[in-house]
Tab-separated table of C-alpha atoms in Angstrom:
chain	number	residue	atom	x	y	z
P	1	MET	CA	-5.622	-26.600	-0.131
P	2	LEU	CA	-8.182	-25.770	-2.819
P	3	ALA	CA	-11.073	-26.098	-0.372
P	4	PHE	CA	-9.203	-23.896	2.102
P	5	ALA	CA	-8.699	-21.225	-0.587
P	6	LEU	CA	-12.357	-21.365	-1.658
P	7	ARG	CA	-13.567	-20.922	1.926
P	8	ARG	CA	-11.392	-17.862	2.367
P	9	LEU	CA	-12.547	-16.458	-0.979
P	10	LEU	CA	-16.222	-16.875	-0.070
P	11	VAL	CA	-15.631	-15.049	3.206
P	12	SER	CA	-13.916	-12.156	1.375
P	13	VAL	CA	-16.799	-11.486	-1.048
P	14	PRO	CA	-19.350	-10.161	1.522
P	15	ILE	CA	-16.599	-8.122	3.169
P	16	LEU	CA	-15.837	-6.440	-0.158
P	17	ILE	CA	-19.543	-5.747	-0.805
P	18	LEU	CA	-19.958	-4.235	2.655
P	19	SER	CA	-16.854	-2.093	2.168
P	20	THR	CA	-18.260	-0.650	-1.072
P	21	PHE	CA	-21.438	0.412	0.730
P	22	VAL	CA	-19.545	1.980	3.648
P	23	VAL	CA	-17.200	3.806	1.280
P	24	PHE	CA	-20.021	5.180	-0.863
P	25	VAL	CA	-22.187	6.388	2.022
P	26	MET	CA	-19.357	8.002	3.985
P	27	VAL	CA	-17.866	9.828	0.997
P	28	SER	CA	-21.247	10.915	-0.405
P	29	LEU	CA	-22.229	12.471	2.918
P	30	SER	CA	-18.860	14.126	3.515
P	31	ALA	CA	-18.692	16.543	0.590
P	32	ASN	CA	-20.807	18.406	-1.956
P	33	PRO	CA	-19.514	18.008	-5.544
P	34	LEU	CA	-21.202	21.298	-6.456
P	35	SER	CA	-19.361	23.325	-3.803
P	36	ASN	CA	-16.725	24.697	-6.205
P	37	LEU	CA	-19.432	25.596	-8.712
P	38	ILE	CA	-21.755	27.258	-6.200
P	39	THR	CA	-19.008	29.382	-4.623
P	40	ARG	CA	-17.900	30.948	-7.922
P	41	ASN	CA	-18.050	34.711	-8.215
P	42	PRO	CA	-20.122	35.676	-10.114
P	43	PRO	CA	-22.354	32.674	-9.376
P	44	PRO	CA	-23.466	30.502	-12.301
P	45	PRO	CA	-27.110	30.595	-13.454
P	46	PRO	CA	-29.557	28.154	-11.809
P	47	GLN	CA	-29.881	26.220	-15.084
P	48	THR	CA	-26.175	25.370	-14.985
P	49	ILE	CA	-26.392	24.161	-11.381
P	50	ALA	CA	-29.481	22.078	-12.186
P	51	ALA	CA	-27.776	20.500	-15.217
P	52	GLU	CA	-24.670	19.663	-13.210
P	53	THR	CA	-26.830	18.237	-10.403
P	54	HIS	CA	-28.484	15.904	-12.877
P	55	ARG	CA	-25.169	14.907	-14.524
P	56	LEU	CA	-23.663	13.979	-11.156
P	57	HIS	CA	-26.835	12.055	-10.164
P	58	LEU	CA	-27.294	14.264	-7.108
P	59	ASP	CA	-31.040	14.476	-7.804
P	60	GLN	CA	-31.372	10.746	-7.025
P	61	PRO	CA	-31.855	9.146	-3.575
P	62	LEU	CA	-28.699	7.891	-1.899
P	63	MET	CA	-29.518	4.176	-2.236
P	64	GLU	CA	-30.423	4.573	-5.904
P	65	ARG	CA	-27.131	6.348	-6.505
P	66	TYR	CA	-25.292	3.546	-4.747
P	67	TRP	CA	-26.994	0.872	-6.850
P	68	ASN	CA	-26.262	2.733	-10.097
P	69	TRP	CA	-22.648	3.209	-9.011
P	70	ILE	CA	-21.975	-0.387	-7.970
P	71	THR	CA	-23.646	-1.854	-11.071
P	72	GLY	CA	-21.850	0.642	-13.301
P	73	ILE	CA	-18.472	-0.521	-11.981
P	74	PHE	CA	-19.004	-3.919	-13.630
P	75	ARG	CA	-19.305	-2.042	-16.930
P	76	GLY	CA	-16.182	-0.016	-16.256
P	77	ASP	CA	-18.139	3.112	-15.273
P	78	PHE	CA	-16.940	4.544	-11.940
P	79	GLY	CA	-19.372	7.468	-12.065
P	80	PRO	CA	-19.206	11.019	-13.411
P	81	SER	CA	-16.408	13.336	-12.316
P	82	VAL	CA	-16.767	17.020	-11.521
P	83	ASN	CA	-14.313	17.374	-14.400
P	84	SER	CA	-16.566	16.403	-17.280
P	85	THR	CA	-13.610	15.592	-19.567
P	86	MET	CA	-12.096	12.972	-17.209
P	87	ASP	CA	-12.896	9.261	-17.264
P	88	ILE	CA	-12.496	8.222	-13.631
P	89	GLY	CA	-12.050	4.524	-14.411
P	90	SER	CA	-9.146	4.791	-16.851
P	91	GLU	CA	-7.530	7.603	-14.877
P	92	VAL	CA	-7.577	5.910	-11.469
P	93	ILE	CA	-6.393	2.564	-12.882
P	94	SER	CA	-3.444	4.175	-14.689
P	95	ARG	CA	-2.553	6.141	-11.543
P	96	PHE	CA	-2.661	3.019	-9.379
P	97	GLY	CA	-0.387	1.318	-11.880
P	98	VAL	CA	2.242	3.955	-11.083
P	99	THR	CA	1.678	3.718	-7.331
P	100	PHE	CA	1.624	-0.048	-6.954
P	101	ARG	CA	4.978	-0.536	-8.604
P	102	LEU	CA	6.353	1.676	-5.838
P	103	ILE	CA	4.403	-0.170	-3.126
P	104	PHE	CA	5.324	-3.619	-4.444
P	105	LEU	CA	9.055	-2.920	-4.635
P	106	ALA	CA	9.084	-1.180	-1.238
P	107	MET	CA	7.263	-4.091	0.417
P	108	VAL	CA	9.617	-6.674	-1.106
P	109	ILE	CA	12.693	-4.766	0.082
P	110	ALA	CA	11.191	-4.125	3.525
P	111	LEU	CA	10.206	-7.791	3.948
P	112	ILE	CA	13.636	-9.111	2.966
P	113	LEU	CA	15.387	-6.679	5.308
P	114	ALA	CA	12.931	-7.338	8.143
P	115	ILE	CA	13.230	-11.131	7.912
P	116	VAL	CA	17.018	-11.127	7.700
P	117	VAL	CA	17.646	-8.462	10.342
P	118	GLY	CA	14.924	-9.742	12.681
P	119	ALA	CA	16.136	-13.354	12.504
P	120	VAL	CA	19.798	-12.458	12.941
P	121	SER	CA	18.998	-10.111	15.837
P	122	ALA	CA	17.060	-12.877	17.580
P	123	VAL	CA	19.812	-15.448	17.085
P	124	LYS	CA	22.453	-12.971	18.290
P	125	GLN	CA	20.339	-11.476	21.064
P	126	TYR	CA	21.989	-8.676	23.095
P	127	SER	CA	25.006	-8.571	20.779
P	128	LYS	CA	26.387	-5.405	19.174
P	129	LEU	CA	24.588	-6.345	15.973
P	130	ASP	CA	21.299	-6.676	17.859
P	131	TYR	CA	21.733	-3.308	19.574
P	132	THR	CA	22.640	-1.650	16.260
P	133	ALA	CA	19.600	-3.114	14.499
P	134	THR	CA	17.407	-2.064	17.429
P	135	PHE	CA	18.734	1.500	17.298
P	136	PHE	CA	18.075	1.946	13.571
P	137	GLY	CA	14.736	0.187	13.867
P	138	PHE	CA	13.478	2.620	16.489
P	139	LEU	CA	15.068	5.535	14.593
P	140	PHE	CA	13.110	4.849	11.399
P	141	LEU	CA	10.028	3.881	13.386
P	142	SER	CA	9.960	7.292	15.084
P	143	MET	CA	10.229	9.230	11.808
P	144	PRO	CA	7.014	10.378	10.094
P	145	ALA	CA	6.760	9.188	6.484
P	146	PHE	CA	6.737	12.701	5.053
P	147	TRP	CA	9.782	13.765	7.089
P	148	LEU	CA	11.893	10.818	5.967
P	149	ALA	CA	10.848	11.432	2.361
P	150	VAL	CA	11.817	15.114	2.639
P	151	LEU	CA	15.211	14.215	4.150
P	152	LEU	CA	15.981	11.717	1.385
P	153	LYS	CA	14.890	14.153	-1.308
P	154	GLN	CA	17.066	16.923	0.114
P	155	ALA	CA	19.987	14.520	0.443
P	156	GLY	CA	19.579	13.545	-3.224
P	157	ILE	CA	19.504	17.215	-4.264
P	158	ASN	CA	22.662	17.946	-2.243
P	159	ILE	CA	24.493	14.980	-3.778
P	160	ASN	CA	23.491	16.090	-7.274
P	161	ASN	CA	24.728	19.628	-6.586
P	162	THR	CA	27.988	18.364	-5.113
P	163	VAL	CA	28.754	15.982	-7.959
P	164	GLY	CA	27.454	18.348	-10.607
P	165	ASP	CA	25.429	15.626	-12.317
P	166	GLN	CA	22.079	13.838	-12.062
P	167	VAL	CA	22.886	10.999	-9.648
P	168	PHE	CA	19.457	10.771	-7.972
P	169	TYR	CA	16.092	11.701	-9.478
P	170	THR	CA	14.060	13.778	-7.035
P	171	ILE	CA	11.040	14.832	-9.108
P	172	GLY	CA	8.520	12.756	-11.014
P	173	ALA	CA	8.029	9.047	-11.708
P	174	SER	CA	9.874	9.208	-15.049
P	175	SER	CA	11.620	11.663	-17.335
P	176	ILE	CA	9.672	13.450	-20.049
P	177	TYR	CA	12.129	12.674	-22.828
P	178	VAL	CA	14.235	9.513	-22.726
P	179	GLN	CA	16.443	8.570	-25.656
P	180	GLY	CA	16.928	4.890	-26.369
P	181	GLY	CA	14.841	1.753	-26.361
P	182	PHE	CA	13.157	-0.378	-23.733
P	183	TRP	CA	16.161	-0.716	-21.441
P	184	ALA	CA	16.764	3.035	-21.421
P	185	HIS	CA	13.161	3.681	-20.371
P	186	LEU	CA	13.326	0.900	-17.762
P	187	GLY	CA	16.516	2.339	-16.311
P	188	ASP	CA	14.922	5.783	-16.163
P	189	VAL	CA	11.850	4.459	-14.314
P	190	LEU	CA	13.991	2.493	-11.850
P	191	GLY	CA	16.199	5.527	-11.280
P	192	HIS	CA	13.171	7.623	-10.309
P	193	MET	CA	12.024	4.881	-7.922
P	194	ILE	CA	15.217	4.745	-5.811
P	195	LEU	CA	14.550	7.485	-3.258
P	196	PRO	CA	10.739	7.034	-2.934
P	197	THR	CA	11.180	3.264	-2.555
P	198	ILE	CA	13.847	3.647	0.122
P	199	SER	CA	11.638	6.128	1.974
P	200	LEU	CA	8.594	3.858	1.940
P	201	ALA	CA	10.566	0.664	2.628
P	202	LEU	CA	12.427	1.969	5.679
P	203	ILE	CA	9.223	2.943	7.478
P	204	SER	CA	7.756	-0.535	6.991
P	205	TYR	CA	11.028	-2.341	7.667
P	206	ALA	CA	11.419	-0.663	11.055
P	207	SER	CA	8.251	-2.127	12.574
P	208	TRP	CA	8.402	-5.455	10.726
P	209	SER	CA	11.985	-6.188	11.818
P	210	ARG	CA	11.098	-5.609	15.478
P	211	PHE	CA	8.065	-7.857	15.124
P	212	GLN	CA	10.119	-10.555	13.375
P	213	ARG	CA	12.743	-10.411	16.118
P	214	GLY	CA	10.143	-10.912	18.856
P	215	SER	CA	8.447	-13.721	16.948
P	216	MET	CA	11.778	-15.441	16.285
P	217	LEU	CA	12.774	-15.224	19.950
P	218	GLU	CA	9.497	-16.835	20.984
P	219	VAL	CA	10.001	-19.694	18.506
P	220	LEU	CA	13.641	-20.253	19.493
P	221	ASN	CA	12.558	-20.748	23.090
P	222	SER	CA	9.783	-23.214	22.210
P	223	ASP	CA	9.835	-26.907	23.092
P	224	TYR	CA	9.810	-28.243	19.523
P	225	VAL	CA	12.946	-26.260	18.613
P	226	ARG	CA	14.772	-27.607	21.664
P	227	LEU	CA	13.581	-31.103	20.711
P	228	ALA	CA	14.884	-30.667	17.159
P	229	ARG	CA	18.271	-29.664	18.538
P	230	ALA	CA	18.226	-32.635	20.929
P	231	LYS	CA	17.653	-34.972	17.969
P	232	GLY	CA	20.952	-33.822	16.517
P	233	LEU	CA	19.673	-31.721	13.630
P	234	SER	CA	22.131	-29.121	12.394
P	235	ARG	CA	21.695	-25.491	13.435
P	236	GLY	CA	20.918	-24.426	9.886
P	237	VAL	CA	18.173	-27.029	9.441
P	238	VAL	CA	16.595	-26.112	12.778
P	239	MET	CA	16.597	-22.418	11.866
P	240	ARG	CA	15.187	-22.842	8.345
P	241	ARG	CA	12.677	-25.666	8.693
P	242	HIS	CA	11.449	-25.181	12.236
P	243	ALA	CA	12.233	-21.730	13.654
P	244	LEU	CA	12.063	-19.319	10.723
P	245	ARG	CA	9.079	-20.952	9.016
P	246	ASN	CA	6.911	-20.737	12.116
P	247	ALA	CA	8.170	-17.254	12.981
P	248	LEU	CA	6.988	-15.987	9.584
P	249	ILE	CA	3.302	-16.643	10.373
P	250	PRO	CA	2.840	-13.601	12.692
P	251	LEU	CA	4.839	-11.430	10.269
P	252	THR	CA	2.486	-12.466	7.459
P	253	THR	CA	-0.449	-11.178	9.515
P	254	VAL	CA	1.237	-7.868	10.288
P	255	THR	CA	2.260	-7.339	6.651
P	256	ALA	CA	-1.290	-7.911	5.428
P	257	LEU	CA	-2.761	-5.562	8.022
P	258	ASP	CA	-0.151	-2.882	7.266
P	259	LEU	CA	-1.009	-2.654	3.566
P	260	ALA	CA	-3.534	0.129	4.213
P	261	SER	CA	-0.941	2.202	6.082
P	262	ILE	CA	1.597	1.553	3.311
P	263	ILE	CA	-0.857	2.880	0.731
P	264	SER	CA	-1.415	5.991	2.860
P	265	GLY	CA	2.360	6.363	3.212
P	266	ALA	CA	2.659	6.153	-0.569
P	267	VAL	CA	0.219	9.079	-0.869
P	268	VAL	CA	2.549	11.261	1.205
P	269	THR	CA	5.687	9.978	-0.514
P	270	GLU	CA	4.257	10.691	-3.962
P	271	LYS	CA	3.386	14.218	-2.911
P	272	VAL	CA	6.939	14.889	-1.722
P	273	PHE	CA	8.559	13.506	-4.892
P	274	GLN	CA	5.831	14.971	-7.130
P	275	TRP	CA	4.686	11.695	-8.654
P	276	GLN	CA	1.500	11.705	-10.723
P	277	GLY	CA	0.220	8.527	-9.125
P	278	ALA	CA	-2.777	7.443	-7.088
P	279	GLY	CA	-1.739	9.653	-4.171
P	280	THR	CA	-1.886	12.838	-6.224
P	281	PHE	CA	-5.147	11.636	-7.775
P	282	LEU	CA	-6.706	11.269	-4.321
P	283	LEU	CA	-5.506	14.641	-3.037
P	284	ASP	CA	-6.758	16.417	-6.179
P	285	ALA	CA	-10.117	14.660	-5.925
P	286	ILE	CA	-10.504	15.701	-2.273
P	287	ALA	CA	-9.595	19.312	-3.088
P	288	GLN	CA	-12.243	19.391	-5.846
P	289	SER	CA	-14.877	17.511	-3.772
P	290	ASP	CA	-14.955	14.939	-6.562
P	291	VAL	CA	-16.829	12.283	-4.563
P	292	TYR	CA	-16.985	9.653	-7.319
P	293	ALA	CA	-13.218	9.903	-7.841
P	294	VAL	CA	-12.602	9.534	-4.093
P	295	GLU	CA	-14.998	6.574	-3.970
P	296	ALA	CA	-13.188	4.904	-6.871
P	297	TRP	CA	-9.824	5.382	-5.138
P	298	LEU	CA	-11.096	3.986	-1.839
P	299	LEU	CA	-12.818	1.079	-3.580
P	300	ILE	CA	-9.641	-0.006	-5.349
P	301	SER	CA	-7.626	0.399	-2.137
P	302	ALA	CA	-10.152	-1.655	-0.169
P	303	THR	CA	-10.106	-4.345	-2.865
P	304	PHE	CA	-6.331	-4.647	-2.703
P	305	VAL	CA	-6.357	-4.757	1.106
P	306	ILE	CA	-8.957	-7.556	1.094
P	307	LEU	CA	-7.086	-9.474	-1.622
P	308	PHE	CA	-3.821	-9.099	0.248
P	309	ASN	CA	-5.401	-10.437	3.418
P	310	LEU	CA	-6.771	-13.335	1.371
P	311	VAL	CA	-3.240	-14.067	0.152
P	312	ALA	CA	-2.056	-13.911	3.763
P	313	ASP	CA	-4.699	-16.490	4.746
P	314	LEU	CA	-3.454	-18.787	1.994
P	315	LEU	CA	0.131	-18.318	3.117
P	316	TYR	CA	-0.868	-19.480	6.597
P	317	GLY	CA	-1.804	-22.800	5.053
P	318	VAL	CA	1.513	-22.982	3.215
P	319	LEU	CA	3.593	-22.145	6.279
P	320	ASP	CA	1.614	-24.329	8.687
P	321	PRO	CA	-0.219	-27.369	7.202
P	322	ARG	CA	-2.252	-27.715	10.402
P	323	ILE	CA	-4.159	-24.546	9.485
P	324	ARG	CA	-5.411	-25.751	6.101
P	325	HIS	CA	-6.342	-29.170	7.510
P	326	ALA	CA	-8.240	-27.715	10.477
């Protein structure tokens, strides 16, 4: 297993290096960090523009800028921001800390729901339960992420107005002032995560449950499952050890590939619920043409996507020993 993990890790390193180059070149050529400064009225003096050009390293060739950027990352320097008072490294890491707690919880909930609903729907194919799960799956699958987030936020506001109390938090990732100790702050953070997590989880659950159902149906109709039943194994043992375990392999692939879309969905969800997370950081950086901030955001996202796919490769070996011994 260790050799299998090392091989996958060695394959991931050049992919990550190539992704940093693609990210830097595409973002650097897509925007001018001096655009907001140049378009001011009255325009700034040429000395100010020249000083800002030098501070942002725009007077260097593209490849030299890339080398300085990639080597600076190892020292914790993600490059200069158009906002001279902001440290991109500390800011983007703290913002991603807020965002990834939302993504992690949403993915866990979506995976549990998808596995349970998909497996039960496959076992009880064409039953009322299967038709009901199919209906809600396609319903959530057809909803854009922003629209579902808006509906949940409005529903939370209406419930709060009806009850006359704060039942659901609809703005921000936490309250400004929270009285009490650790548990009071934890409860406040979890309370703010309810609606955004549900919004993000339902979108992912919808597609994953349909995929799990199809994968489970294919496994249930396979020869080795029929052989296990013919040997006299109980239905529960056949489902857990043979059917479900093998049906999880395709779902693992889909989950790893969907991480990028989940991160993009979190950007929209954070905007709707007014979270100061990585999504807001990205949108503000794009609006200000802050190319180094955008590059830092994309680099961290690409790193997590590659790492998550590496974890998925390792899970293949856990779910199917034939893969790690191949």
